[in-house]
């Protein structure tokens, strides 16, 4: 008969030896970013102990490559700590090579049970019901006949990509209490009455080019057949993207209050906070606003918000500007090459050149392209090539703004 009541902590790709993308330039937070993946695993073990779970199920890759000594030792210690609490641990990783490497370096405790292609089905004893083990299997590695047996409690699918329109396909008729789909890493996740879709592996979620919130899922399978899910964050580093419209007439105090309010709203209550929040500020506005609130001015304001005393949470900031042409944000997905965009861009650049050099429009553009300004010349050369090839569009706008905003000194 199936296990009557189960509490499972389910996680996916751990990437214990991985390095987070989008590392901030701030050296003070380097160690937090460096150890983020390992700290997330430590938090996973802590959550399993804080909540009376019967088993920890890890369904994805443990490492990105060959495990380092430090990462392998951390994994060994974590598994040993769970064994001391009589919490069953199951690895359903597709990478048998990583598991073999852990075993070779004596970092795979005997208490850890392995679901693999060679052993796609397990009877797992728990501390609360040692005489009534639950049945877990790799549903894409066992036959339909065995997967339909009534004692299957947990079925794991490790193949395929997870998309919003993802279907159970050949596994539709495989009866089990909970199905976990752990496909290749994508941006989609969903929880359904009889299944948990992990995205990507529930612990290595991505937001654009930056890591997003890292979490594990605790599933409660009740004796009545009901399934409930609770997500728990394991993040030590959180990346927050904020889109902020700049107004050239806005006072410094008002701008500061607006930025501070957004920071406060983006950081959760103290007990759920990460160690580091890296804010990715996407500043957008007309040329006048980007000139008034340049990199130095905004950095001086944002640097005041780098630490919260009550929880010792670190905060760092990264800035990105988006020039608005004719009231529209410059986006490669929205704006095509056209004469209107070219004229608007050249008008904006001319206004800057005339303001800073007090020259005529023709002389200002000539000075800009001939390197007689304090602007970044590498970007200017690429901008000049774009104009020569009549390809002035969103890319040229980006280059022009990069050259201007990164200038060390104003134009003469």
mmCIF file of C-alpha atoms in Angstrom:
data_model
loop_
_atom_site.group_PDB
_atom_site.id
_atom_site.type_symbol
_atom_site.label_atom_id
_atom_site.label_comp_id
_atom_site.label_asym_id
_atom_site.label_seq_id
_atom_site.Cartn_x
_atom_site.Cartn_y
_atom_site.Cartn_z
ATOM 1 C CA UNK A 1 0.000 0.000 0.000
ATOM 2 C CA UNK A 2 1.261 3.562 -0.572
ATOM 3 C CA UNK A 3 2.787 5.588 2.223
ATOM 4 C CA UNK A 4 -0.020 7.315 4.101
ATOM 5 C CA UNK A 5 1.451 10.725 4.851
ATOM 6 C CA UNK A 6 4.629 12.168 3.349
ATOM 7 C CA UNK A 7 6.544 15.413 3.627
ATOM 8 C CA UNK A 8 9.212 15.752 0.945
ATOM 9 C CA UNK A 9 11.736 18.513 0.365
ATOM 10 C CA UNK A 10 12.372 18.620 -3.374
ATOM 11 C CA UNK A 11 15.245 20.482 -5.020
ATOM 12 C CA UNK A 12 16.811 20.386 -8.438
ATOM 13 C CA UNK A 13 20.095 21.522 -9.950
ATOM 14 C CA UNK A 14 22.429 22.499 -7.109
ATOM 15 C CA UNK A 15 25.450 23.796 -9.102
ATOM 16 C CA UNK A 16 27.524 23.703 -5.917
ATOM 17 C CA UNK A 17 30.715 24.664 -7.743
ATOM 18 C CA UNK A 18 29.025 27.225 -10.003
ATOM 19 C CA UNK A 19 29.680 30.947 -10.142
ATOM 20 C CA UNK A 20 26.739 33.325 -10.266
ATOM 21 C CA UNK A 21 26.450 35.592 -13.268
ATOM 22 C CA UNK A 22 26.284 39.339 -12.848
ATOM 23 C CA UNK A 23 28.955 39.581 -10.147
ATOM 24 C CA UNK A 24 29.035 43.141 -8.762
ATOM 25 C CA UNK A 25 32.229 45.162 -8.868
ATOM 26 C CA UNK A 26 32.089 45.779 -5.121
ATOM 27 C CA UNK A 27 34.927 43.811 -3.488
ATOM 28 C CA UNK A 28 33.208 43.961 -0.094
ATOM 29 C CA UNK A 29 30.527 41.522 -1.255
ATOM 30 C CA UNK A 30 32.781 39.279 -3.334
ATOM 31 C CA UNK A 31 32.815 36.421 -0.809
ATOM 32 C CA UNK A 32 29.006 36.472 -0.544
ATOM 33 C CA UNK A 33 28.658 36.111 -4.308
ATOM 34 C CA UNK A 34 31.444 33.522 -4.517
ATOM 35 C CA UNK A 35 29.827 31.262 -1.914
ATOM 36 C CA UNK A 36 26.181 31.856 -2.905
ATOM 37 C CA UNK A 37 25.560 28.372 -4.318
ATOM 38 C CA UNK A 38 27.154 26.654 -1.337
ATOM 39 C CA UNK A 39 25.234 28.827 1.094
ATOM 40 C CA UNK A 40 22.008 27.899 -0.712
ATOM 41 C CA UNK A 41 22.808 24.221 -0.153
ATOM 42 C CA UNK A 42 23.508 24.841 3.536
ATOM 43 C CA UNK A 43 20.130 26.540 3.778
ATOM 44 C CA UNK A 44 18.532 23.535 2.063
ATOM 45 C CA UNK A 45 19.890 21.260 4.806
ATOM 46 C CA UNK A 46 18.736 23.693 7.502
ATOM 47 C CA UNK A 47 15.201 23.767 6.062
ATOM 48 C CA UNK A 48 15.030 19.977 6.009
ATOM 49 C CA UNK A 49 15.863 19.958 9.716
ATOM 50 C CA UNK A 50 13.577 22.845 10.651
ATOM 51 C CA UNK A 51 10.589 21.192 8.962
ATOM 52 C CA UNK A 52 9.838 17.561 9.847
ATOM 53 C CA UNK A 53 10.360 16.206 6.336
ATOM 54 C CA UNK A 54 10.578 12.491 5.670
ATOM 55 C CA UNK A 55 12.992 12.737 2.776
ATOM 56 C CA UNK A 56 15.072 15.133 0.692
ATOM 57 C CA UNK A 57 14.823 14.529 -3.061
ATOM 58 C CA UNK A 58 17.485 16.116 -5.307
ATOM 59 C CA UNK A 59 16.512 15.696 -8.944
ATOM 60 C CA UNK A 60 19.106 17.677 -10.903
ATOM 61 C CA UNK A 61 22.844 18.049 -11.387
ATOM 62 C CA UNK A 62 24.919 18.381 -8.247
ATOM 63 C CA UNK A 63 27.797 20.278 -9.852
ATOM 64 C CA UNK A 64 28.443 22.148 -13.077
ATOM 65 C CA UNK A 65 31.533 20.063 -13.809
ATOM 66 C CA UNK A 66 34.072 18.095 -11.821
ATOM 67 C CA UNK A 67 33.379 18.927 -8.167
ATOM 68 C CA UNK A 68 35.959 20.913 -6.249
ATOM 69 C CA UNK A 69 37.267 19.513 -2.960
ATOM 70 C CA UNK A 70 35.407 22.228 -1.072
ATOM 71 C CA UNK A 71 32.081 21.593 -2.828
ATOM 72 C CA UNK A 72 32.346 17.811 -2.503
ATOM 73 C CA UNK A 73 33.162 18.079 1.203
ATOM 74 C CA UNK A 74 30.209 20.396 1.774
ATOM 75 C CA UNK A 75 27.899 17.946 0.039
ATOM 76 C CA UNK A 76 29.251 15.047 2.134
ATOM 77 C CA UNK A 77 28.789 16.954 5.394
ATOM 78 C CA UNK A 78 25.264 18.006 4.429
ATOM 79 C CA UNK A 79 24.203 14.461 3.596
ATOM 80 C CA UNK A 80 25.752 13.177 6.834
ATOM 81 C CA UNK A 81 23.856 15.800 8.857
ATOM 82 C CA UNK A 82 20.563 14.700 7.283
ATOM 83 C CA UNK A 83 21.373 11.064 8.044
ATOM 84 C CA UNK A 84 21.942 11.922 11.709
ATOM 85 C CA UNK A 85 18.409 13.345 11.811
ATOM 86 C CA UNK A 86 17.112 10.151 10.160
ATOM 87 C CA UNK A 87 16.008 12.076 7.071
ATOM 88 C CA UNK A 88 16.174 9.918 3.964
ATOM 89 C CA UNK A 89 18.100 11.416 1.047
ATOM 90 C CA UNK A 90 17.592 10.460 -2.585
ATOM 91 C CA UNK A 91 19.630 11.558 -5.601
ATOM 92 C CA UNK A 92 17.828 11.351 -8.924
ATOM 93 C CA UNK A 93 20.567 13.046 -10.910
ATOM 94 C CA UNK A 94 21.153 12.186 -14.558
ATOM 95 C CA UNK A 95 24.909 12.606 -14.115
ATOM 96 C CA UNK A 96 26.235 9.225 -13.005
ATOM 97 C CA UNK A 97 29.769 10.554 -13.536
ATOM 98 C CA UNK A 98 29.353 13.104 -10.751
ATOM 99 C CA UNK A 99 27.968 10.474 -8.400
ATOM 100 C CA UNK A 100 30.881 8.144 -9.201
ATOM 101 C CA UNK A 101 33.377 10.946 -8.549
ATOM 102 C CA UNK A 102 31.775 11.627 -5.162
ATOM 103 C CA UNK A 103 32.001 7.948 -4.296
ATOM 104 C CA UNK A 104 35.652 7.762 -5.395
ATOM 105 C CA UNK A 105 36.622 10.657 -3.114
ATOM 106 C CA UNK A 106 34.582 9.207 -0.233
ATOM 107 C CA UNK A 107 32.122 12.112 -0.245
ATOM 108 C CA UNK A 108 28.986 10.044 -0.817
ATOM 109 C CA UNK A 109 27.648 8.677 2.502
ATOM 110 C CA UNK A 110 26.133 5.189 2.460
ATOM 111 C CA UNK A 111 22.846 6.658 3.692
ATOM 112 C CA UNK A 112 22.284 8.391 0.327
ATOM 113 C CA UNK A 113 20.063 6.397 -2.020
ATOM 114 C CA UNK A 114 20.495 6.674 -5.789
ATOM 115 C CA UNK A 115 17.836 6.685 -8.488
ATOM 116 C CA UNK A 116 19.663 6.102 -11.757
ATOM 117 C CA UNK A 117 19.219 4.584 -15.191
ATOM 118 C CA UNK A 118 20.547 1.309 -13.798
ATOM 119 C CA UNK A 119 18.328 1.477 -10.698
ATOM 120 C CA UNK A 120 15.210 3.429 -11.743
ATOM 121 C CA UNK A 121 13.047 2.320 -8.815
ATOM 122 C CA UNK A 122 13.502 2.501 -5.028
ATOM 123 C CA UNK A 123 11.610 1.562 -1.887
ATOM 124 C CA UNK A 124 12.527 4.314 0.602
ATOM 125 C CA UNK A 125 12.062 3.873 4.331
ATOM 126 C CA UNK A 126 11.283 6.937 6.443
ATOM 127 C CA UNK A 127 11.660 7.570 10.163
ATOM 128 C CA UNK A 128 7.913 8.031 10.651
ATOM 129 C CA UNK A 129 6.869 4.895 8.782
ATOM 130 C CA UNK A 130 9.819 2.470 8.636
ATOM 131 C CA UNK A 131 7.528 -0.470 7.895
ATOM 132 C CA UNK A 132 5.674 1.339 5.146
ATOM 133 C CA UNK A 133 8.283 2.666 2.671
ATOM 134 C CA UNK A 134 7.299 4.918 -0.197
ATOM 135 C CA UNK A 135 8.039 3.992 -3.770
ATOM 136 C CA UNK A 136 9.989 6.415 -5.999
ATOM 137 C CA UNK A 137 10.911 5.822 -9.616
ATOM 138 C CA UNK A 138 12.295 7.505 -12.724
ATOM 139 C CA UNK A 139 9.184 7.499 -14.873
ATOM 140 C CA UNK A 140 11.081 7.899 -18.139
ATOM 141 C CA UNK A 141 13.246 4.860 -17.315
ATOM 142 C CA UNK A 142 10.697 2.308 -16.144
ATOM 143 C CA UNK A 143 8.090 0.504 -18.182
ATOM 144 C CA UNK A 144 4.513 1.722 -18.258
ATOM 145 C CA UNK A 145 3.439 -1.490 -16.578
ATOM 146 C CA UNK A 146 5.614 -0.977 -13.498
ATOM 147 C CA UNK A 147 4.848 2.745 -13.341
ATOM 148 C CA UNK A 148 1.141 2.016 -13.135
ATOM 149 C CA UNK A 149 1.490 -0.082 -10.014
ATOM 150 C CA UNK A 150 -0.535 1.426 -7.150
ATOM 151 C CA UNK A 151 2.395 1.657 -4.733
ATOM 152 C CA UNK A 152 4.221 4.336 -6.773
ATOM 153 C CA UNK A 153 4.270 7.489 -4.621
ATOM 154 C CA UNK A 154 6.829 9.704 -6.379
ATOM 155 C CA UNK A 155 7.558 9.671 -10.095
ATOM 156 C CA UNK A 156 10.384 11.776 -11.553
ATOM 157 C CA UNK A 157 10.821 12.703 -15.217
ATOM 158 C CA UNK A 158 14.300 13.972 -16.079
ATOM 159 C CA UNK A 159 14.029 14.288 -19.864
ATOM 160 C CA UNK A 160 12.839 17.028 -22.167
ATOM 161 C CA UNK A 161 12.435 20.768 -22.027
ATOM 162 C CA UNK A 162 9.869 22.421 -19.804
ATOM 163 C CA UNK A 163 7.738 24.947 -21.626
ATOM 164 C CA UNK A 164 4.408 26.603 -20.723
ATOM 165 C CA UNK A 165 2.643 24.191 -23.071
ATOM 166 C CA UNK A 166 4.537 21.177 -21.680
ATOM 167 C CA UNK A 167 2.406 18.031 -21.524
ATOM 168 C CA UNK A 168 2.951 14.799 -19.683
ATOM 169 C CA UNK A 169 3.017 12.971 -23.033
ATOM 170 C CA UNK A 170 3.831 9.281 -22.641
ATOM 171 C CA UNK A 171 3.700 9.585 -18.847
ATOM 172 C CA UNK A 172 0.040 10.640 -18.865
ATOM 173 C CA UNK A 173 -1.229 7.214 -17.800
ATOM 174 C CA UNK A 174 1.435 6.486 -15.208
ATOM 175 C CA UNK A 175 -0.375 6.536 -11.902
ATOM 176 C CA UNK A 176 1.454 7.915 -8.873
ATOM 177 C CA UNK A 177 0.727 10.306 -6.038
ATOM 178 C CA UNK A 178 3.173 13.017 -7.119
ATOM 179 C CA UNK A 179 4.947 13.586 -10.412
ATOM 180 C CA UNK A 180 7.992 15.811 -10.642
ATOM 181 C CA UNK A 181 9.069 17.054 -14.067
ATOM 182 C CA UNK A 182 12.669 18.220 -14.030
ATOM 183 C CA UNK A 183 13.607 19.017 -17.621
ATOM 184 C CA UNK A 184 16.426 21.111 -18.995
ATOM 185 C CA UNK A 185 16.783 24.573 -17.483
ATOM 186 C CA UNK A 186 14.167 27.018 -18.755
ATOM 187 C CA UNK A 187 12.280 29.986 -17.341
ATOM 188 C CA UNK A 188 8.964 28.184 -16.859
ATOM 189 C CA UNK A 189 7.586 26.700 -13.669
ATOM 190 C CA UNK A 190 4.147 25.560 -12.573
ATOM 191 C CA UNK A 191 2.453 23.671 -9.793
ATOM 192 C CA UNK A 192 -0.491 21.448 -10.679
ATOM 193 C CA UNK A 193 -2.773 19.260 -8.576
ATOM 194 C CA UNK A 194 -0.781 16.100 -9.236
ATOM 195 C CA UNK A 195 2.556 17.378 -10.402
ATOM 196 C CA UNK A 196 5.394 19.761 -9.684
ATOM 197 C CA UNK A 197 7.187 21.431 -12.573
ATOM 198 C CA UNK A 198 10.638 22.602 -11.520
ATOM 199 C CA UNK A 199 12.144 25.646 -13.173
ATOM 200 C CA UNK A 200 15.156 25.221 -13.459
ATOM 201 C CA UNK A 201 15.406 22.510 -10.856
ATOM 202 C CA UNK A 202 13.708 24.856 -8.351
ATOM 203 C CA UNK A 203 17.018 26.011 -6.932
ATOM 204 C CA UNK A 204 18.776 27.700 -9.857
ATOM 205 C CA UNK A 205 16.110 29.966 -11.286
ATOM 206 C CA UNK A 206 17.302 32.600 -13.736
ATOM 207 C CA UNK A 207 15.966 36.056 -14.424
ATOM 208 C CA UNK A 208 17.269 37.228 -17.767
ATOM 209 C CA UNK A 209 21.061 37.072 -17.522
ATOM 210 C CA UNK A 210 21.055 37.195 -13.733
ATOM 211 C CA UNK A 211 20.243 34.560 -11.133
ATOM 212 C CA UNK A 212 16.822 34.930 -9.627
ATOM 213 C CA UNK A 213 15.412 33.708 -6.362
ATOM 214 C CA UNK A 214 16.736 30.318 -5.349
ATOM 215 C CA UNK A 215 14.272 28.085 -3.552
ATOM 216 C CA UNK A 216 13.287 24.561 -2.636
ATOM 217 C CA UNK A 217 9.783 23.130 -2.438
ATOM 218 C CA UNK A 218 8.322 21.209 0.490
ATOM 219 C CA UNK A 219 5.496 18.922 -0.648
ATOM 220 C CA UNK A 220 2.972 17.468 1.766
ATOM 221 C CA UNK A 221 1.171 14.376 0.488
ATOM 222 C CA UNK A 222 -1.706 13.792 2.879
ATOM 223 C CA UNK A 223 -3.407 10.490 3.619
ATOM 224 C CA UNK A 224 -6.530 11.775 1.849
ATOM 225 C CA UNK A 225 -4.642 12.249 -1.411
ATOM 226 C CA UNK A 226 -4.323 16.031 -1.213
ATOM 227 C CA UNK A 227 -1.013 17.652 -2.171
ATOM 228 C CA UNK A 228 0.166 21.025 -0.894
ATOM 229 C CA UNK A 229 3.302 22.952 -1.810
ATOM 230 C CA UNK A 230 5.367 25.466 0.135
ATOM 231 C CA UNK A 231 8.281 27.311 -1.463
ATOM 232 C CA UNK A 232 11.200 28.314 0.749
ATOM 233 C CA UNK A 233 13.935 30.672 -0.380
ATOM 234 C CA UNK A 234 17.529 29.525 -0.029
ATOM 235 C CA UNK A 235 19.038 32.622 -1.642
ATOM 236 C CA UNK A 236 22.006 34.365 -0.121
ATOM 237 C CA UNK A 237 22.197 36.649 -3.169
ATOM 238 C CA UNK A 238 19.135 38.154 -4.847
ATOM 239 C CA UNK A 239 19.173 40.227 -8.030
ATOM 240 C CA UNK A 240 16.448 42.825 -8.382
ATOM 241 C CA UNK A 241 15.749 44.569 -11.705
ATOM 242 C CA UNK A 242 14.109 47.987 -11.345
ATOM 243 C CA UNK A 243 12.875 50.170 -14.206
ATOM 244 C CA UNK A 244 13.009 53.839 -13.172
ATOM 245 C CA UNK A 245 11.900 56.860 -15.275
ATOM 246 C CA UNK A 246 14.131 59.911 -14.862
ATOM 247 C CA UNK A 247 12.809 63.467 -14.902
ATOM 248 C CA UNK A 248 15.309 66.290 -15.545
ATOM 249 C CA UNK A 249 13.241 68.671 -13.383
ATOM 250 C CA UNK A 250 13.042 66.287 -10.417
ATOM 251 C CA UNK A 251 14.661 67.533 -7.214
ATOM 252 C CA UNK A 252 17.432 65.493 -5.633
ATOM 253 C CA UNK A 253 15.501 64.919 -2.387
ATOM 254 C CA UNK A 254 12.445 63.647 -4.248
ATOM 255 C CA UNK A 255 14.564 61.361 -6.423
ATOM 256 C CA UNK A 256 16.317 60.008 -3.343
ATOM 257 C CA UNK A 257 13.010 59.261 -1.612
ATOM 258 C CA UNK A 258 11.684 57.513 -4.717
ATOM 259 C CA UNK A 259 14.756 55.292 -4.995
ATOM 260 C CA UNK A 260 14.718 54.521 -1.268
ATOM 261 C CA UNK A 261 11.032 53.522 -1.389
ATOM 262 C CA UNK A 262 11.704 51.113 -4.258
ATOM 263 C CA UNK A 263 14.603 49.541 -2.365
ATOM 264 C CA UNK A 264 12.464 49.058 0.745
ATOM 265 C CA UNK A 265 9.628 47.514 -1.269
ATOM 266 C CA UNK A 266 11.996 45.079 -2.988
ATOM 267 C CA UNK A 267 13.535 43.667 0.201
ATOM 268 C CA UNK A 268 11.277 41.292 2.175
ATOM 269 C CA UNK A 269 10.853 41.037 5.926
ATOM 270 C CA UNK A 270 13.916 40.444 8.068
ATOM 271 C CA UNK A 271 13.439 36.707 8.563
ATOM 272 C CA UNK A 272 13.304 36.097 4.800
ATOM 273 C CA UNK A 273 16.109 38.387 3.709
ATOM 274 C CA UNK A 274 19.148 37.302 1.734
ATOM 275 C CA UNK A 275 22.669 38.387 2.635
ATOM 276 C CA UNK A 276 23.099 40.526 -0.479
ATOM 277 C CA UNK A 277 20.700 42.349 -2.790
ATOM 278 C CA UNK A 278 22.156 43.485 -6.096
ATOM 279 C CA UNK A 279 19.909 46.091 -7.711
ATOM 280 C CA UNK A 280 20.029 46.378 -11.492
ATOM 281 C CA UNK A 281 18.735 49.899 -12.128
ATOM 282 C CA UNK A 282 17.404 50.521 -15.642
ATOM 283 C CA UNK A 283 17.265 54.301 -15.851
ATOM 284 C CA UNK A 284 15.332 55.696 -18.784
ATOM 285 C CA UNK A 285 14.489 59.174 -19.941
ATOM 286 C CA UNK A 286 15.138 61.917 -22.495
ATOM 287 C CA UNK A 287 18.600 63.246 -23.166
ATOM 288 C CA UNK A 288 18.143 66.122 -20.695
ATOM 289 C CA UNK A 289 17.303 63.739 -17.840
ATOM 290 C CA UNK A 290 20.238 61.459 -18.556
ATOM 291 C CA UNK A 291 22.525 64.461 -18.637
ATOM 292 C CA UNK A 292 21.204 65.880 -15.345
ATOM 293 C CA UNK A 293 21.254 62.523 -13.561
ATOM 294 C CA UNK A 294 24.482 61.094 -14.918
ATOM 295 C CA UNK A 295 26.427 58.153 -13.525
ATOM 296 C CA UNK A 296 28.266 60.153 -10.867
ATOM 297 C CA UNK A 297 25.123 61.905 -9.601
ATOM 298 C CA UNK A 298 23.064 58.721 -9.320
ATOM 299 C CA UNK A 299 25.927 56.719 -7.841
ATOM 300 C CA UNK A 300 26.370 59.272 -5.068
ATOM 301 C CA UNK A 301 22.682 58.859 -4.149
ATOM 302 C CA UNK A 302 22.503 55.073 -4.418
ATOM 303 C CA UNK A 303 25.730 54.538 -2.481
ATOM 304 C CA UNK A 304 23.917 55.835 0.595
ATOM 305 C CA UNK A 305 21.814 52.670 0.502
ATOM 306 C CA UNK A 306 24.401 49.910 0.748
ATOM 307 C CA UNK A 307 23.726 48.356 4.149
ATOM 308 C CA UNK A 308 20.831 47.709 6.530
ATOM 309 C CA UNK A 309 21.919 47.914 10.144
ATOM 310 C CA UNK A 310 19.159 45.782 11.673
ATOM 311 C CA UNK A 311 19.836 42.648 9.590
ATOM 312 C CA UNK A 312 23.365 43.299 8.281
ATOM 313 C CA UNK A 313 22.077 42.930 4.723
ATOM 314 C CA UNK A 314 24.444 44.217 2.034
ATOM 315 C CA UNK A 315 23.109 46.188 -0.932
ATOM 316 C CA UNK A 316 24.966 47.011 -4.145
ATOM 317 C CA UNK A 317 23.860 48.832 -7.274
ATOM 318 C CA UNK A 318 24.520 48.586 -11.002
ATOM 319 C CA UNK A 319 23.306 51.223 -13.452
ATOM 320 C CA UNK A 320 22.091 51.041 -17.029
ATOM 321 C CA UNK A 321 20.681 53.907 -19.109
ATOM 322 C CA UNK A 322 18.068 53.787 -21.850
ATOM 323 C CA UNK A 323 17.688 56.845 -24.065
ATOM 324 C CA UNK A 324 14.106 57.692 -24.984
ATOM 325 C CA UNK A 325 13.600 58.920 -28.539
ATOM 326 C CA UNK A 326 10.322 60.711 -29.241
ATOM 327 C CA UNK A 327 9.004 59.454 -25.948
ATOM 328 C CA UNK A 328 9.756 55.790 -26.706
ATOM 329 C CA UNK A 329 12.398 53.627 -25.055
ATOM 330 C CA UNK A 330 15.127 52.422 -27.396
ATOM 331 C CA UNK A 331 14.708 48.652 -27.708
ATOM 332 C CA UNK A 332 16.164 46.306 -30.299
ATOM 333 C CA UNK A 333 12.902 44.354 -30.248
ATOM 334 C CA UNK A 334 10.676 47.358 -30.890
ATOM 335 C CA UNK A 335 12.518 49.841 -33.137
ATOM 336 C CA UNK A 336 13.652 49.065 -36.675
ATOM 337 C CA UNK A 337 16.083 50.995 -38.842
ATOM 338 C CA UNK A 338 14.264 54.064 -40.180
ATOM 339 C CA UNK A 339 14.983 57.633 -41.219
ATOM 340 C CA UNK A 340 12.823 58.952 -38.383
ATOM 341 C CA UNK A 341 14.906 57.205 -35.744
ATOM 342 C CA UNK A 342 18.120 58.329 -37.445
ATOM 343 C CA UNK A 343 17.004 61.958 -37.509
ATOM 344 C CA UNK A 344 15.843 61.833 -33.891
ATOM 345 C CA UNK A 345 19.109 60.284 -32.753
ATOM 346 C CA UNK A 346 21.254 62.816 -34.589
ATOM 347 C CA UNK A 347 19.091 65.607 -33.183
ATOM 348 C CA UNK A 348 19.671 64.357 -29.648
ATOM 349 C CA UNK A 349 23.413 63.974 -30.158
ATOM 350 C CA UNK A 350 23.584 67.394 -31.773
ATOM 351 C CA UNK A 351 21.822 68.986 -28.800
ATOM 352 C CA UNK A 352 24.412 67.512 -26.465
ATOM 353 C CA UNK A 353 27.301 68.572 -28.686
ATOM 354 C CA UNK A 354 25.989 72.126 -29.057
ATOM 355 C CA UNK A 355 25.341 72.473 -25.330
ATOM 356 C CA UNK A 356 28.772 71.254 -24.302
ATOM 357 C CA UNK A 357 30.894 72.813 -27.054
ATOM 358 C CA UNK A 358 28.772 75.865 -28.004
ATOM 359 C CA UNK A 359 29.201 74.971 -31.680
ATOM 360 C CA UNK A 360 26.828 74.874 -34.612
ATOM 361 C CA UNK A 361 24.999 71.591 -35.267
ATOM 362 C CA UNK A 362 27.312 70.687 -38.156
ATOM 363 C CA UNK A 363 30.457 71.500 -36.168
ATOM 364 C CA UNK A 364 29.129 69.633 -33.132
ATOM 365 C CA UNK A 365 28.564 66.415 -35.069
ATOM 366 C CA UNK A 366 31.916 66.830 -36.807
ATOM 367 C CA UNK A 367 33.683 67.314 -33.474
ATOM 368 C CA UNK A 368 31.868 64.313 -32.062
ATOM 369 C CA UNK A 369 32.904 61.991 -34.876
ATOM 370 C CA UNK A 370 36.458 63.333 -35.170
ATOM 371 C CA UNK A 371 37.264 62.639 -31.560
ATOM 372 C CA UNK A 372 37.406 66.259 -30.335
ATOM 373 C CA UNK A 373 35.319 65.529 -27.272
ATOM 374 C CA UNK A 374 35.932 63.798 -23.985
ATOM 375 C CA UNK A 375 33.737 60.885 -25.010
ATOM 376 C CA UNK A 376 34.709 57.217 -25.209
ATOM 377 C CA UNK A 377 36.431 57.005 -28.600
ATOM 378 C CA UNK A 378 35.968 53.259 -29.114
ATOM 379 C CA UNK A 379 32.214 53.695 -29.023
ATOM 380 C CA UNK A 380 32.453 56.831 -31.183
ATOM 381 C CA UNK A 381 34.327 54.931 -33.907
ATOM 382 C CA UNK A 382 31.654 52.248 -34.008
ATOM 383 C CA UNK A 383 28.972 54.941 -34.037
ATOM 384 C CA UNK A 384 30.689 56.644 -36.985
ATOM 385 C CA UNK A 385 30.735 53.339 -38.856
ATOM 386 C CA UNK A 386 27.030 52.872 -38.163
ATOM 387 C CA UNK A 387 26.324 56.313 -39.653
ATOM 388 C CA UNK A 388 28.557 55.676 -42.684
ATOM 389 C CA UNK A 389 26.706 52.436 -43.376
ATOM 390 C CA UNK A 390 23.344 54.174 -42.869
ATOM 391 C CA UNK A 391 22.512 51.812 -40.032
ATOM 392 C CA UNK A 392 21.810 54.408 -37.366
ATOM 393 C CA UNK A 393 19.164 52.837 -35.149
ATOM 394 C CA UNK A 394 18.846 51.467 -31.625
ATOM 395 C CA UNK A 395 22.447 50.174 -31.720
ATOM 396 C CA UNK A 396 23.788 53.612 -32.594
ATOM 397 C CA UNK A 397 21.713 55.164 -29.831
ATOM 398 C CA UNK A 398 23.228 52.702 -27.396
ATOM 399 C CA UNK A 399 26.749 53.491 -28.613
ATOM 400 C CA UNK A 400 26.171 57.221 -28.480
ATOM 401 C CA UNK A 401 24.856 57.099 -24.936
ATOM 402 C CA UNK A 402 27.656 54.743 -23.864
ATOM 403 C CA UNK A 403 30.255 57.140 -25.216
ATOM 404 C CA UNK A 404 28.651 60.114 -23.518
ATOM 405 C CA UNK A 405 27.832 58.557 -20.146
ATOM 406 C CA UNK A 406 31.265 56.947 -19.788
ATOM 407 C CA UNK A 407 33.146 60.159 -20.556
ATOM 408 C CA UNK A 408 35.677 60.983 -17.838
ATOM 409 C CA UNK A 409 35.593 64.702 -18.611
ATOM 410 C CA UNK A 410 33.032 66.933 -20.308
ATOM 411 C CA UNK A 411 33.614 68.084 -23.835
ATOM 412 C CA UNK A 412 35.814 71.111 -24.289
#
